[in-house]
PDB file of C-alpha atoms in Angstrom:
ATOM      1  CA  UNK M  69      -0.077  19.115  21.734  1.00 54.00           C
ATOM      2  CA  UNK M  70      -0.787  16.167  19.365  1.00 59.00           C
ATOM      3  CA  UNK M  71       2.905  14.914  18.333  1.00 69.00           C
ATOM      4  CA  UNK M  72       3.512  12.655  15.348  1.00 70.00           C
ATOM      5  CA  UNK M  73       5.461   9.809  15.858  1.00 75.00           C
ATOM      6  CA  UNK M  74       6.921   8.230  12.649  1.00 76.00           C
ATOM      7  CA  UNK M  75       7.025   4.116  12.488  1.00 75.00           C
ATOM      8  CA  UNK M  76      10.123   2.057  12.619  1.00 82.00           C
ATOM      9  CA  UNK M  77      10.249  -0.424   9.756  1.00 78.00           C
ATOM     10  CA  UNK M  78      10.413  -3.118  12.456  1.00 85.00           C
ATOM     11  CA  UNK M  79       7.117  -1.374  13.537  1.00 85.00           C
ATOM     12  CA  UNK M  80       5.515  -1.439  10.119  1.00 81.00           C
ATOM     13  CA  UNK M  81       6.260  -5.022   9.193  1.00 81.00           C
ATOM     14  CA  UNK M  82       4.784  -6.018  12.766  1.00 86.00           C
ATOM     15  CA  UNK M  83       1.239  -4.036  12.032  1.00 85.00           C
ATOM     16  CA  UNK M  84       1.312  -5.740   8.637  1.00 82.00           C
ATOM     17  CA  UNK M  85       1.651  -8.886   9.789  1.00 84.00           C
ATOM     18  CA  UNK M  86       0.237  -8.745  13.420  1.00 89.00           C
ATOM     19  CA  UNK M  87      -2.873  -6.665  13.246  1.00 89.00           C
ATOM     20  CA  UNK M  88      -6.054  -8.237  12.156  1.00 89.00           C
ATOM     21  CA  UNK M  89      -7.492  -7.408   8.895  1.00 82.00           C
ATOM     22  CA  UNK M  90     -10.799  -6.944  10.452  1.00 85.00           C
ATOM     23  CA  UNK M  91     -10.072  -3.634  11.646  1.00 87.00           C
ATOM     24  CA  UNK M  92      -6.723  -2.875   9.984  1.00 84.00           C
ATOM     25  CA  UNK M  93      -7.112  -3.830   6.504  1.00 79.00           C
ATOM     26  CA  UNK M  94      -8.042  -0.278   4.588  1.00 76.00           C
ATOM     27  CA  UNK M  95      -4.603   1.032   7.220  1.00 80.00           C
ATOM     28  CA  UNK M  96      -2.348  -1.498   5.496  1.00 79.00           C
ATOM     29  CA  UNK M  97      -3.662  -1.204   1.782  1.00 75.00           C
ATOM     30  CA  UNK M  98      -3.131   2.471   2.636  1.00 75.00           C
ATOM     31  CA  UNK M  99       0.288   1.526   4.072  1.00 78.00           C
ATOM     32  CA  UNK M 100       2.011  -0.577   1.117  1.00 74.00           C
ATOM     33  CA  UNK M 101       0.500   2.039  -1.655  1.00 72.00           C
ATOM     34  CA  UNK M 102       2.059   5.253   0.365  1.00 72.00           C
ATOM     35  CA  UNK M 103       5.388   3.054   0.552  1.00 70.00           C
ATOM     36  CA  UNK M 104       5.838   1.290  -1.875  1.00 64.00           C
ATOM     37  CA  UNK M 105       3.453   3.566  -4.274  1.00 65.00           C
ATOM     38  CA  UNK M 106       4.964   7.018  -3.157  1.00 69.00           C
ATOM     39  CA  UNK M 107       1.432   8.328  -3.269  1.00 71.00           C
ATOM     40  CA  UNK M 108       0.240  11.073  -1.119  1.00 66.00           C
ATOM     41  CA  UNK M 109      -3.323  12.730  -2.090  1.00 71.00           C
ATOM     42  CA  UNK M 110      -3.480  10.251  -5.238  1.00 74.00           C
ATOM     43  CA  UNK M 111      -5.033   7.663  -2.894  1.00 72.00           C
ATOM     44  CA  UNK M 112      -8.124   9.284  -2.466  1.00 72.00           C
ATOM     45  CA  UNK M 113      -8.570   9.722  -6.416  1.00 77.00           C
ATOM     46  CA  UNK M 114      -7.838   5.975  -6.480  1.00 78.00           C
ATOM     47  CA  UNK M 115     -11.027   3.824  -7.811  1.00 80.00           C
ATOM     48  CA  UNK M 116     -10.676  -0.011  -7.668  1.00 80.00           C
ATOM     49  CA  UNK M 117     -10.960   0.145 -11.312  1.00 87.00           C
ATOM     50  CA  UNK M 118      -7.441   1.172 -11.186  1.00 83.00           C
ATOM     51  CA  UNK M 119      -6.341  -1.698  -9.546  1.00 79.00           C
ATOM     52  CA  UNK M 120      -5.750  -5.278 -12.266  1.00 84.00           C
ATOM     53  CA  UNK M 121      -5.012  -8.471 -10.200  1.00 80.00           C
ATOM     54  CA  UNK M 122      -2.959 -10.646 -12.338  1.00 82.00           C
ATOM     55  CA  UNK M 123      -2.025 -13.941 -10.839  1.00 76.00           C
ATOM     56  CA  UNK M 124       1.642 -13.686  -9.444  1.00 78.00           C
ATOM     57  CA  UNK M 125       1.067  -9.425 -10.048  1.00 80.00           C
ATOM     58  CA  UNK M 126      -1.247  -6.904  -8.809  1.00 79.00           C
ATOM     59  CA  UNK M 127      -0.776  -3.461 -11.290  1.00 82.00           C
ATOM     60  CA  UNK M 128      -2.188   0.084  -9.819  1.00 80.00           C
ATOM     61  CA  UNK M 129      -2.653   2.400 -12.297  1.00 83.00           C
ATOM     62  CA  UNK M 130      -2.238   5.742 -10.522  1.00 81.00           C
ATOM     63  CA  UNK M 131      -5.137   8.301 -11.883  1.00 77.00           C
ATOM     64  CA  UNK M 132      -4.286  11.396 -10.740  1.00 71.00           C
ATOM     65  CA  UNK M 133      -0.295  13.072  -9.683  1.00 70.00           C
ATOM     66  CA  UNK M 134       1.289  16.187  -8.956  1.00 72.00           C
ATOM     67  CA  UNK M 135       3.160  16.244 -12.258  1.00 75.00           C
ATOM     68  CA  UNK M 136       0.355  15.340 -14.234  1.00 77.00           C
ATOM     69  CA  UNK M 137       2.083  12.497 -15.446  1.00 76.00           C
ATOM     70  CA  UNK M 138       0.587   8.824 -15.559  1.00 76.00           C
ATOM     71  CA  UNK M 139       2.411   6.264 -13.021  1.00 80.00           C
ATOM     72  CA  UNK M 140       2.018   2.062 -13.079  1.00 82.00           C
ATOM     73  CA  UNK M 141       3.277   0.172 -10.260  1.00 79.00           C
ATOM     74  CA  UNK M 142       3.110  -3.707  -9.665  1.00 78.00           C
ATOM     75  CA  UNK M 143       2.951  -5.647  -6.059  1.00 73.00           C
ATOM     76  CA  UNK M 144       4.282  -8.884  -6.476  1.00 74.00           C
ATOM     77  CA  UNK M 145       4.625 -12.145  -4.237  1.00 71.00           C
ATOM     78  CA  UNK M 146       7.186 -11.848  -1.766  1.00 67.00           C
ATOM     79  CA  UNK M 147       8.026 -13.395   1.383  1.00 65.00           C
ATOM     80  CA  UNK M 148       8.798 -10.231   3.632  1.00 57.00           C
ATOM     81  CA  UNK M 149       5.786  -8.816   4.043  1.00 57.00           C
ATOM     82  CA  UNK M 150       2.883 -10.826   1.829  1.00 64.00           C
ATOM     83  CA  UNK M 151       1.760  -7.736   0.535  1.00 63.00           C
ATOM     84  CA  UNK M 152       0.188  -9.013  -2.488  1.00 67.00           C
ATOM     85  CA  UNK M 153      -1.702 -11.795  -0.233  1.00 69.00           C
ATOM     86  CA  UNK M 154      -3.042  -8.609   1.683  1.00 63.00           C
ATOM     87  CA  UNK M 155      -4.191  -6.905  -0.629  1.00 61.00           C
ATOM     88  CA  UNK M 156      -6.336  -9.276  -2.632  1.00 62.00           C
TER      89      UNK M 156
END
């Protein structure tokens, strides 16, 4: 039997920060927008057209939601877990 186990926020901030990008990146980016972007099945409609890097910002424009109903969200710098660093 295949048993999910769900991730500790200690455990999250260490695979951020710890694994390499090599291998991990598309895990994190796919991390931080399910977090912080409470998206489910609107990452895979996600195009990086819908992504606008603006200096101290990123903005993800979400396409497609359950509600039907358009949704912005901005990354910006922060110490904690350099998400903005990782995703540009």
């Amino acid at each position: 039997m295949n048993k999910s186990k769900v991730l500790t926020r200690e455990e999250v901030l260490k695979l951020i920060r710890q694994a390499p990008n090599e291998i991990f990146l598309i895990i994190k980016v796919a991390l931080l927008l399910g977090i912080f972007g409470g998206c489910r099945q609107e990452l895979v409609s996600m195009l990086v057209n819908h992504i606008a890097d603006k200096d101290s910002v990123t903005i993800l424009n979400i396409p497609e939601t359950k509600t039907d109903k358009k949704r912005v969200f901005t990354i910006i710098d922060e110490n904690e877990m350099k998400s903005l660093k990782l995703i540009r």
